[in-house]
Amino acid sequence: MLQANKGLNKGFTLIELLVVISIIALLSSIVLSSLKSARVKGRDARRQMDMASIWTAVNLFYDQYSCLPTPGSSACSGFTTDSNSGGWDYSSQGTGFMAFLRVAGYMTQVPVDPVNNMTGDASPAGTFSYRYYCYPVGDPNAGIHLSYYSERTGAEVMKNQLIG
C-alpha cells in the first residue's frame, strides 16, 4: 500500500535559496573591498621601496660624477655640476626613464610605477608614474627631485636634496 509523504519536502524553497545567495553575495563584496584596499596599500609600499632604491642609485651617481644628467641623457657633459639641468622625466614615458642609472651600472633596470598610466606632463587624478627632475645649479631649487603620488592618499610623496 502506498502512503503519501506529506510534509517531507526533499528540497529547498525559492526563498531559502535567495536568502543563501544574498548572504554569499554580501560576504563576497566585503572580501573583495578588503582585497582592493590591500592591493592599493601594497602598490604604495612598492612605490616607497622603489623610490628608496632609485634615490640610493642617484646619490651614488652624484657622488661619483659630481653631477646629474638631464632627463633623457645618459651622462653629464664634462661631469661638472654646471651640466645639471633639464625637464621632468616620467616612468610612464617609455624605457628611457633615468637611463643614466642603467648606463652607469647603478641599476640593471630602473623600476617603474606599478600602475604607470600617466600621460604627458599632467597628473590627473587616478594616474601614476615616478617623476625625476634635476634643477640646474644657480636655481633656488637646484638638486635632485624624485616623486610619486600615493594611491591611498592622493598626495604627492617627494624626496629632494638641494645641491650647491
Tab-separated table of N, CA and C in Angstrom:
chain	number	residue	atom	x	y	z
A	1	MET	N	0.817	-1.156	0.000
A	1	MET	CA	0.000	0.000	0.000
A	1	MET	C	0.883	1.250	0.000
A	2	LEU	N	0.576	2.189	-0.856
A	2	LEU	CA	1.357	3.420	-0.948
A	2	LEU	C	0.876	4.417	0.084
A	3	GLN	N	1.832	5.025	0.680
A	3	GLN	CA	1.495	6.018	1.687
A	3	GLN	C	2.051	7.363	1.248
A	4	ALA	N	1.284	8.410	1.313
A	4	ALA	CA	1.714	9.750	0.906
A	4	ALA	C	2.585	10.363	1.989
A	5	ASN	N	3.710	10.936	1.553
A	5	ASN	CA	4.624	11.594	2.496
A	5	ASN	C	4.337	13.085	2.517
A	6	LYS	N	3.359	13.461	3.223
A	6	LYS	CA	3.021	14.868	3.318
A	6	LYS	C	3.947	15.530	4.341
A	7	GLY	N	4.495	16.709	3.942
A	7	GLY	CA	5.350	17.458	4.856
A	7	GLY	C	6.805	17.062	4.780
A	8	LEU	N	7.178	16.071	3.963
A	8	LEU	CA	8.579	15.674	3.831
A	8	LEU	C	9.152	16.188	2.504
A	9	ASN	N	9.370	17.483	2.423
A	9	ASN	CA	9.981	18.068	1.232
A	9	ASN	C	11.459	17.721	1.213
A	10	LYS	N	11.967	17.313	0.077
A	10	LYS	CA	13.380	16.956	-0.029
A	10	LYS	C	14.170	18.006	-0.808
A	11	GLY	N	13.795	19.257	-0.732
A	11	GLY	CA	14.488	20.330	-1.445
A	11	GLY	C	14.366	21.634	-0.679
A	12	PHE	N	14.939	22.670	-1.279
A	12	PHE	CA	14.881	23.998	-0.662
A	12	PHE	C	13.815	24.819	-1.364
A	13	THR	N	13.218	25.690	-0.610
A	13	THR	CA	12.246	26.588	-1.227
A	13	THR	C	13.009	27.707	-1.937
A	14	LEU	N	12.336	28.400	-2.804
A	14	LEU	CA	12.929	29.513	-3.535
A	14	LEU	C	13.400	30.601	-2.574
A	15	ILE	N	12.670	30.870	-1.558
A	15	ILE	CA	13.030	31.884	-0.560
A	15	ILE	C	14.332	31.504	0.146
A	16	GLU	N	14.453	30.252	0.537
A	16	GLU	CA	15.680	29.803	1.203
A	16	GLU	C	16.896	29.964	0.286
A	17	LEU	N	16.751	29.615	-0.968
A	17	LEU	CA	17.856	29.772	-1.921
A	17	LEU	C	18.231	31.236	-2.113
A	18	LEU	N	17.251	32.099	-2.210
A	18	LEU	CA	17.519	33.533	-2.374
A	18	LEU	C	18.227	34.112	-1.154
A	19	VAL	N	17.843	33.690	0.028
A	19	VAL	CA	18.497	34.166	1.252
A	19	VAL	C	19.961	33.726	1.270
A	20	VAL	N	20.230	32.483	0.955
A	20	VAL	CA	21.607	31.974	0.939
A	20	VAL	C	22.442	32.710	-0.112
A	21	ILE	N	21.888	32.910	-1.292
A	21	ILE	CA	22.615	33.615	-2.359
A	21	ILE	C	22.909	35.050	-1.954
A	22	SER	N	21.954	35.727	-1.329
A	22	SER	CA	22.198	37.114	-0.914
A	22	SER	C	23.248	37.194	0.190
A	23	ILE	N	23.282	36.251	1.090
A	23	ILE	CA	24.308	36.227	2.145
A	23	ILE	C	25.689	36.012	1.518
A	24	ILE	N	25.801	35.098	0.562
A	24	ILE	CA	27.076	34.848	-0.115
A	24	ILE	C	27.523	36.091	-0.882
A	25	ALA	N	26.598	36.760	-1.549
A	25	ALA	CA	26.930	37.979	-2.290
A	25	ALA	C	27.431	39.074	-1.348
A	26	LEU	N	26.784	39.228	-0.207
A	26	LEU	CA	27.196	40.235	0.772
A	26	LEU	C	28.599	39.939	1.295
A	27	LEU	N	28.853	38.703	1.663
A	27	LEU	CA	30.176	38.324	2.169
A	27	LEU	C	31.265	38.496	1.104
A	28	SER	N	30.973	38.139	-0.134
A	28	SER	CA	31.978	38.273	-1.188
A	28	SER	C	32.274	39.741	-1.482
A	29	SER	N	31.287	40.617	-1.402
A	29	SER	CA	31.545	42.039	-1.630
A	29	SER	C	32.421	42.621	-0.525
A	30	ILE	N	32.238	42.174	0.690
A	30	ILE	CA	33.082	42.625	1.803
A	30	ILE	C	34.521	42.161	1.597
A	31	VAL	N	34.692	40.916	1.200
A	31	VAL	CA	36.029	40.362	0.973
A	31	VAL	C	36.714	41.084	-0.185
A	32	LEU	N	35.994	41.323	-1.278
A	32	LEU	CA	36.587	41.994	-2.437
A	32	LEU	C	36.998	43.424	-2.123
A	33	SER	N	36.206	44.137	-1.334
A	33	SER	CA	36.593	45.507	-0.982
A	33	SER	C	37.832	45.508	-0.084
A	34	SER	N	37.964	44.524	0.771
A	34	SER	CA	39.161	44.404	1.607
A	34	SER	C	40.386	44.095	0.750
A	35	LEU	N	40.215	43.246	-0.257
A	35	LEU	CA	41.330	42.919	-1.149
A	35	LEU	C	41.773	44.132	-1.950
A	36	LYS	N	40.830	44.954	-2.394
A	36	LYS	CA	41.184	46.158	-3.151
A	36	LYS	C	42.014	47.095	-2.292
A	37	SER	N	41.617	47.266	-1.058
A	37	SER	CA	42.355	48.121	-0.131
A	37	SER	C	43.764	47.576	0.101
A	38	ALA	N	43.880	46.268	0.223
A	38	ALA	CA	45.192	45.652	0.435
A	38	ALA	C	46.079	45.834	-0.798
A	39	ARG	N	45.511	45.743	-1.994
A	39	ARG	CA	46.282	45.940	-3.227
A	39	ARG	C	46.805	47.366	-3.323
A	40	VAL	N	45.958	48.340	-2.976
A	40	VAL	CA	46.366	49.747	-3.012
A	40	VAL	C	47.515	49.968	-2.030
A	41	LYS	N	47.399	49.441	-0.833
A	41	LYS	CA	48.475	49.580	0.160
A	41	LYS	C	49.748	48.889	-0.318
A	42	GLY	N	49.603	47.739	-0.966
A	42	GLY	CA	50.762	47.022	-1.499
A	42	GLY	C	51.466	47.809	-2.591
A	43	ARG	N	50.691	48.435	-3.500
A	43	ARG	CA	51.308	49.243	-4.554
A	43	ARG	C	52.016	50.457	-3.969
A	44	ASP	N	51.426	51.086	-2.943
A	44	ASP	CA	52.096	52.224	-2.297
A	44	ASP	C	53.373	51.789	-1.592
A	45	ALA	N	53.363	50.608	-0.983
A	45	ALA	CA	54.582	50.094	-0.337
A	45	ALA	C	55.669	49.839	-1.379
A	46	ARG	N	55.280	49.302	-2.529
A	46	ARG	CA	56.257	49.084	-3.601
A	46	ARG	C	56.813	50.413	-4.105
A	47	ARG	N	55.948	51.421	-4.244
A	47	ARG	CA	56.421	52.746	-4.664
A	47	ARG	C	57.466	53.278	-3.694
A	48	GLN	N	57.215	53.111	-2.416
A	48	GLN	CA	58.143	53.599	-1.403
A	48	GLN	C	59.491	52.874	-1.498
A	49	MET	N	59.464	51.559	-1.702
A	49	MET	CA	60.713	50.791	-1.822
A	49	MET	C	61.448	51.141	-3.115
A	50	ASP	N	60.710	51.269	-4.222
A	50	ASP	CA	61.332	51.649	-5.490
A	50	ASP	C	61.993	53.016	-5.372
A	51	MET	N	61.297	53.952	-4.738
A	51	MET	CA	61.842	55.303	-4.596
A	51	MET	C	63.126	55.280	-3.772
A	52	ALA	N	63.180	54.456	-2.746
A	52	ALA	CA	64.399	54.343	-1.939
A	52	ALA	C	65.553	53.786	-2.776
A	53	SER	N	65.273	52.800	-3.627
A	53	SER	CA	66.318	52.230	-4.489
A	53	SER	C	66.816	53.251	-5.504
A	54	ILE	N	65.880	53.955	-6.143
A	54	ILE	CA	66.261	54.972	-7.121
A	54	ILE	C	67.049	56.082	-6.441
A	55	TRP	N	66.595	56.491	-5.274
A	55	TRP	CA	67.257	57.566	-4.520
A	55	TRP	C	68.713	57.192	-4.213
A	56	THR	N	68.918	55.966	-3.770
A	56	THR	CA	70.275	55.496	-3.468
A	56	THR	C	71.139	55.508	-4.722
A	57	ALA	N	70.613	55.001	-5.831
A	57	ALA	CA	71.371	54.950	-7.085
A	57	ALA	C	71.708	56.354	-7.583
A	58	VAL	N	70.770	57.280	-7.503
A	58	VAL	CA	71.016	58.662	-7.947
A	58	VAL	C	72.106	59.299	-7.099
A	59	ASN	N	72.052	59.071	-5.797
A	59	ASN	CA	73.073	59.654	-4.923
A	59	ASN	C	74.449	59.039	-5.160
A	60	LEU	N	74.511	57.740	-5.460
A	60	LEU	CA	75.786	57.111	-5.802
A	60	LEU	C	76.344	57.710	-7.099
A	61	PHE	N	75.472	57.921	-8.077
A	61	PHE	CA	75.888	58.533	-9.336
A	61	PHE	C	76.447	59.926	-9.057
A	62	TYR	N	75.721	60.715	-8.267
A	62	TYR	CA	76.174	62.083	-7.962
A	62	TYR	C	77.501	62.079	-7.201
A	63	ASP	N	77.647	61.156	-6.266
A	63	ASP	CA	78.902	61.074	-5.509
A	63	ASP	C	80.080	60.761	-6.421
A	64	GLN	N	79.859	59.931	-7.439
A	64	GLN	CA	80.954	59.560	-8.337
A	64	GLN	C	81.274	60.655	-9.349
A	65	TYR	N	80.245	61.283	-9.931
A	65	TYR	CA	80.474	62.217	-11.037
A	65	TYR	C	80.276	63.680	-10.679
A	66	SER	N	79.800	63.993	-9.475
A	66	SER	CA	79.532	65.365	-9.027
A	66	SER	C	78.550	66.092	-9.939
A	67	CYS	N	77.643	65.374	-10.555
A	67	CYS	CA	76.604	65.973	-11.383
A	67	CYS	C	75.478	64.969	-11.560
A	68	LEU	N	74.407	65.443	-12.145
A	68	LEU	CA	73.288	64.573	-12.518
A	68	LEU	C	72.903	64.901	-13.947
A	69	PRO	N	72.679	63.885	-14.765
A	69	PRO	CA	72.319	64.143	-16.156
A	69	PRO	C	70.935	64.742	-16.298
A	70	THR	N	70.736	65.420	-17.411
A	70	THR	CA	69.403	65.901	-17.730
A	70	THR	C	68.537	64.691	-18.068
A	71	PRO	N	67.250	64.766	-17.828
A	71	PRO	CA	66.377	63.663	-18.216
A	71	PRO	C	66.528	63.360	-19.709
A	72	GLY	N	66.600	62.092	-20.025
A	72	GLY	CA	66.735	61.665	-21.402
A	72	GLY	C	68.170	61.496	-21.859
A	73	SER	N	69.149	61.927	-21.037
A	73	SER	CA	70.551	61.735	-21.421
A	73	SER	C	71.154	60.670	-20.530
A	74	SER	N	72.355	60.234	-20.884
A	74	SER	CA	72.966	59.175	-20.084
A	74	SER	C	74.238	59.624	-19.392
A	75	ALA	N	74.647	60.855	-19.578
A	75	ALA	CA	75.864	61.330	-18.914
A	75	ALA	C	75.833	62.842	-18.792
A	76	CYS	N	76.602	63.352	-17.868
A	76	CYS	CA	76.761	64.795	-17.717
A	76	CYS	C	77.870	65.227	-18.668
A	77	SER	N	77.641	66.293	-19.370
A	77	SER	CA	78.698	66.751	-20.270
A	77	SER	C	79.831	67.327	-19.440
A	78	GLY	N	80.975	66.707	-19.504
A	78	GLY	CA	82.125	67.171	-18.742
A	78	GLY	C	82.078	66.790	-17.276
A	79	PHE	N	81.015	66.145	-16.824
A	79	PHE	CA	80.860	65.735	-15.425
A	79	PHE	C	81.118	66.875	-14.460
A	80	THR	N	80.447	67.984	-14.682
A	80	THR	CA	80.536	69.107	-13.751
A	80	THR	C	79.143	69.431	-13.260
A	81	THR	N	79.058	70.110	-12.141
A	81	THR	CA	77.739	70.455	-11.607
A	81	THR	C	77.032	71.447	-12.507
A	82	ASP	N	77.751	72.154	-13.371
A	82	ASP	CA	77.121	73.112	-14.269
A	82	ASP	C	76.208	72.436	-15.289
A	83	SER	N	76.372	71.132	-15.506
A	83	SER	CA	75.550	70.452	-16.505
A	83	SER	C	74.203	70.016	-15.940
A	84	ASN	N	73.974	70.259	-14.665
A	84	ASN	CA	72.692	69.870	-14.074
A	84	ASN	C	71.581	70.755	-14.608
A	85	SER	N	70.732	70.207	-15.418
A	85	SER	CA	69.566	70.942	-15.890
A	85	SER	C	68.657	69.974	-16.622
A	86	GLY	N	67.499	70.426	-17.003
A	86	GLY	CA	66.625	69.578	-17.793
A	86	GLY	C	65.196	69.656	-17.348
A	87	GLY	N	64.353	68.859	-17.980
A	87	GLY	CA	62.938	68.821	-17.649
A	87	GLY	C	62.614	67.589	-16.831
A	88	TRP	N	61.348	67.474	-16.520
A	88	TRP	CA	60.888	66.320	-15.765
A	88	TRP	C	60.977	65.066	-16.627
A	89	ASP	N	61.297	63.949	-16.008
A	89	ASP	CA	61.346	62.642	-16.666
A	89	ASP	C	60.334	61.757	-15.942
A	90	TYR	N	59.483	61.053	-16.701
A	90	TYR	CA	58.411	60.246	-16.120
A	90	TYR	C	58.597	58.785	-16.487
A	91	SER	N	58.333	57.900	-15.552
A	91	SER	CA	58.464	56.470	-15.826
A	91	SER	C	57.448	55.996	-16.861
A	92	SER	N	56.363	56.723	-17.020
A	92	SER	CA	55.321	56.312	-17.964
A	92	SER	C	55.637	56.711	-19.406
A	93	GLN	N	56.764	57.387	-19.622
A	93	GLN	CA	57.092	57.858	-20.961
A	93	GLN	C	58.042	56.933	-21.703
A	94	GLY	N	58.127	55.704	-21.297
A	94	GLY	CA	58.921	54.737	-22.045
A	94	GLY	C	60.125	54.215	-21.295
A	95	THR	N	60.964	53.488	-22.032
A	95	THR	CA	62.094	52.783	-21.430
A	95	THR	C	63.277	53.687	-21.106
A	96	GLY	N	63.241	54.944	-21.516
A	96	GLY	CA	64.361	55.842	-21.275
A	96	GLY	C	64.360	56.477	-19.897
A	97	PHE	N	63.424	56.090	-19.027
A	97	PHE	CA	63.322	56.709	-17.701
A	97	PHE	C	64.611	56.498	-16.913
A	98	MET	N	65.289	57.601	-16.610
A	98	MET	CA	66.527	57.612	-15.819
A	98	MET	C	67.547	56.606	-16.364
A	99	ALA	N	67.676	56.571	-17.675
A	99	ALA	CA	68.567	55.607	-18.337
A	99	ALA	C	70.013	55.744	-17.861
A	100	PHE	N	70.397	56.922	-17.396
A	100	PHE	CA	71.775	57.122	-16.940
A	100	PHE	C	72.130	56.186	-15.783
A	101	LEU	N	71.145	55.735	-15.012
A	101	LEU	CA	71.435	54.801	-13.917
A	101	LEU	C	71.787	53.413	-14.457
A	102	ARG	N	71.131	53.009	-15.552
A	102	ARG	CA	71.463	51.729	-16.198
A	102	ARG	C	72.812	51.823	-16.904
A	103	VAL	N	73.003	52.901	-17.676
A	103	VAL	CA	74.235	53.063	-18.457
A	103	VAL	C	75.448	53.088	-17.532
A	104	ALA	N	75.335	53.763	-16.405
A	104	ALA	CA	76.457	53.868	-15.457
A	104	ALA	C	76.607	52.614	-14.599
A	105	GLY	N	75.653	51.675	-14.683
A	105	GLY	CA	75.763	50.416	-13.954
A	105	GLY	C	75.241	50.439	-12.529
A	106	TYR	N	74.480	51.461	-12.162
A	106	TYR	CA	73.952	51.529	-10.797
A	106	TYR	C	72.675	50.709	-10.625
A	107	MET	N	71.959	50.485	-11.721
A	107	MET	CA	70.743	49.662	-11.673
A	107	MET	C	70.685	48.867	-12.979
A	108	THR	N	70.321	47.597	-12.879
A	108	THR	CA	70.167	46.817	-14.106
A	108	THR	C	68.874	47.195	-14.808
A	109	GLN	N	67.872	47.584	-14.034
A	109	GLN	CA	66.611	48.051	-14.592
A	109	GLN	C	66.024	49.068	-13.625
A	110	VAL	N	65.701	50.246	-14.116
A	110	VAL	CA	65.107	51.275	-13.268
A	110	VAL	C	63.629	50.923	-13.077
A	111	PRO	N	63.164	50.831	-11.831
A	111	PRO	CA	61.766	50.456	-11.591
A	111	PRO	C	60.797	51.506	-12.127
A	112	VAL	N	59.613	51.055	-12.485
A	112	VAL	CA	58.544	51.959	-12.899
A	112	VAL	C	57.361	51.772	-11.954
A	113	ASP	N	56.499	52.752	-11.929
A	113	ASP	CA	55.325	52.719	-11.064
A	113	ASP	C	54.478	51.477	-11.358
A	114	PRO	N	53.901	50.839	-10.336
A	114	PRO	CA	53.082	49.641	-10.557
A	114	PRO	C	51.879	49.879	-11.491
A	115	VAL	N	51.311	51.076	-11.477
A	115	VAL	CA	50.196	51.393	-12.365
A	115	VAL	C	50.740	52.018	-13.653
A	116	ASN	N	51.605	53.023	-13.528
A	116	ASN	CA	52.356	53.634	-14.629
A	116	ASN	C	51.464	54.019	-15.808
A	117	ASN	N	50.379	54.761	-15.534
A	117	ASN	CA	49.419	55.089	-16.573
A	117	ASN	C	49.305	56.576	-16.877
A	118	MET	N	50.235	57.386	-16.403
A	118	MET	CA	50.164	58.821	-16.636
A	118	MET	C	50.594	59.145	-18.060
A	119	THR	N	49.940	60.124	-18.663
A	119	THR	CA	50.334	60.557	-19.997
A	119	THR	C	50.747	62.021	-19.941
A	120	GLY	N	51.816	62.354	-20.639
A	120	GLY	CA	52.264	63.745	-20.694
A	120	GLY	C	52.740	64.263	-19.354
A	121	ASP	N	52.742	65.583	-19.248
A	121	ASP	CA	53.218	66.229	-18.024
A	121	ASP	C	52.115	66.439	-16.990
A	122	ALA	N	50.883	66.160	-17.357
A	122	ALA	CA	49.774	66.361	-16.423
A	122	ALA	C	49.691	65.190	-15.455
A	123	SER	N	49.104	65.442	-14.309
A	123	SER	CA	48.938	64.392	-13.302
A	123	SER	C	47.475	64.317	-12.883
A	124	PRO	N	46.578	63.981	-13.813
A	124	PRO	CA	45.176	63.913	-13.396
A	124	PRO	C	44.959	62.819	-12.361
A	125	ALA	N	43.924	63.006	-11.557
A	125	ALA	CA	43.609	62.021	-10.518
A	125	ALA	C	43.469	60.640	-11.140
A	126	GLY	N	44.017	59.644	-10.470
A	126	GLY	CA	43.928	58.272	-10.950
A	126	GLY	C	45.040	57.870	-11.903
A	127	THR	N	46.006	58.774	-12.132
A	127	THR	CA	47.147	58.428	-12.979
A	127	THR	C	48.417	58.469	-12.138
A	128	PHE	N	49.328	57.560	-12.449
A	128	PHE	CA	50.501	57.390	-11.602
A	128	PHE	C	51.751	57.141	-12.438
A	129	SER	N	52.870	57.687	-11.987
A	129	SER	CA	54.181	57.382	-12.551
A	129	SER	C	55.231	57.943	-11.595
A	130	TYR	N	56.470	57.483	-11.745
A	130	TYR	CA	57.571	58.071	-10.992
A	130	TYR	C	58.059	59.283	-11.768
A	131	ARG	N	58.544	60.303	-11.038
A	131	ARG	CA	58.998	61.535	-11.659
A	131	ARG	C	60.401	61.877	-11.163
A	132	TYR	N	61.198	62.395	-12.094
A	132	TYR	CA	62.570	62.811	-11.749
A	132	TYR	C	62.839	64.163	-12.383
A	133	TYR	N	63.477	65.038	-11.635
A	133	TYR	CA	63.912	66.324	-12.170
A	133	TYR	C	65.200	66.704	-11.474
A	134	CYS	N	66.079	67.313	-12.227
A	134	CYS	CA	67.310	67.848	-11.654
A	134	CYS	C	67.375	69.325	-12.002
A	135	TYR	N	67.108	70.168	-11.026
A	135	TYR	CA	67.172	71.607	-11.258
A	135	TYR	C	68.627	72.031	-11.379
A	136	PRO	N	68.918	72.990	-12.265
A	136	PRO	CA	70.306	73.394	-12.501
A	136	PRO	C	70.896	74.172	-11.327
A	137	VAL	N	72.221	74.151	-11.250
A	137	VAL	CA	72.934	74.946	-10.261
A	137	VAL	C	72.602	76.413	-10.513
A	138	GLY	N	72.400	77.167	-9.450
A	138	GLY	CA	72.007	78.558	-9.575
A	138	GLY	C	70.515	78.747	-9.354
A	139	ASP	N	69.729	77.727	-9.602
A	139	ASP	CA	68.300	77.763	-9.333
A	139	ASP	C	68.115	77.580	-7.830
A	140	PRO	N	67.175	78.292	-7.206
A	140	PRO	CA	66.960	78.113	-5.753
A	140	PRO	C	66.594	76.683	-5.370
A	141	ASN	N	66.057	75.932	-6.330
A	141	ASN	CA	65.690	74.544	-6.074
A	141	ASN	C	66.726	73.568	-6.589
A	142	ALA	N	67.935	74.020	-6.890
A	142	ALA	CA	68.953	73.174	-7.525
A	142	ALA	C	69.110	71.857	-6.777
A	143	GLY	N	69.032	70.774	-7.526
A	143	GLY	CA	69.244	69.466	-6.930
A	143	GLY	C	68.306	68.407	-7.457
A	144	ILE	N	68.292	67.294	-6.742
A	144	ILE	CA	67.547	66.094	-7.106
A	144	ILE	C	66.114	66.200	-6.591
A	145	HIS	N	65.165	65.861	-7.452
A	145	HIS	CA	63.759	65.808	-7.051
A	145	HIS	C	63.152	64.532	-7.614
A	146	LEU	N	62.714	63.642	-6.739
A	146	LEU	CA	62.031	62.402	-7.128
A	146	LEU	C	60.668	62.398	-6.459
A	147	SER	N	59.641	61.963	-7.197
A	147	SER	CA	58.327	61.931	-6.560
A	147	SER	C	57.417	60.896	-7.203
A	148	TYR	N	56.337	60.610	-6.497
A	148	TYR	CA	55.236	59.773	-6.971
A	148	TYR	C	53.991	60.189	-6.209
A	149	TYR	N	52.829	59.808	-6.705
A	149	TYR	CA	51.585	60.078	-5.993
A	149	TYR	C	51.137	58.812	-5.281
A	150	SER	N	50.757	58.957	-4.021
A	150	SER	CA	50.229	57.843	-3.239
A	150	SER	C	48.831	57.518	-3.734
A	151	GLU	N	48.601	56.270	-4.015
A	151	GLU	CA	47.285	55.835	-4.479
A	151	GLU	C	46.265	55.869	-3.335
A	152	ARG	N	46.738	55.660	-2.137
A	152	ARG	CA	45.845	55.606	-0.979
A	152	ARG	C	45.397	57.005	-0.553
A	153	THR	N	46.339	57.966	-0.518
A	153	THR	CA	46.005	59.300	-0.019
A	153	THR	C	45.820	60.326	-1.135
A	154	GLY	N	46.375	60.062	-2.321
A	154	GLY	CA	46.312	61.020	-3.416
A	154	GLY	C	47.359	62.116	-3.302
A	155	ALA	N	48.140	62.115	-2.242
A	155	ALA	CA	49.155	63.151	-2.024
A	155	ALA	C	50.454	62.817	-2.758
A	156	GLU	N	51.166	63.862	-3.158
A	156	GLU	CA	52.464	63.656	-3.783
A	156	GLU	C	53.492	63.368	-2.698
A	157	VAL	N	54.293	62.344	-2.918
A	157	VAL	CA	55.373	61.989	-1.998
A	157	VAL	C	56.662	62.353	-2.723
A	158	MET	N	57.400	63.318	-2.196
A	158	MET	CA	58.593	63.794	-2.876
A	158	MET	C	59.812	63.668	-1.987
A	159	LYS	N	60.887	63.220	-2.607
A	159	LYS	CA	62.188	63.233	-1.960
A	159	LYS	C	63.021	64.222	-2.747
A	160	ASN	N	63.666	65.141	-2.064
A	160	ASN	CA	64.541	66.053	-2.779
A	160	ASN	C	65.770	66.358	-1.928
A	161	GLN	N	66.812	66.733	-2.641
A	161	GLN	CA	68.055	67.083	-1.976
A	161	GLN	C	68.654	68.248	-2.744
A	162	LEU	N	68.829	69.345	-2.057
A	162	LEU	CA	69.391	70.525	-2.701
A	162	LEU	C	70.906	70.341	-2.838
A	163	ILE	N	71.428	70.830	-3.952
A	163	ILE	CA	72.858	70.716	-4.243
A	163	ILE	C	73.410	72.108	-4.472
A	164	GLY	N	74.590	72.321	-4.002
A	164	GLY	CA	75.255	73.601	-4.290
A	164	GLY	C	75.008	74.530	-3.176
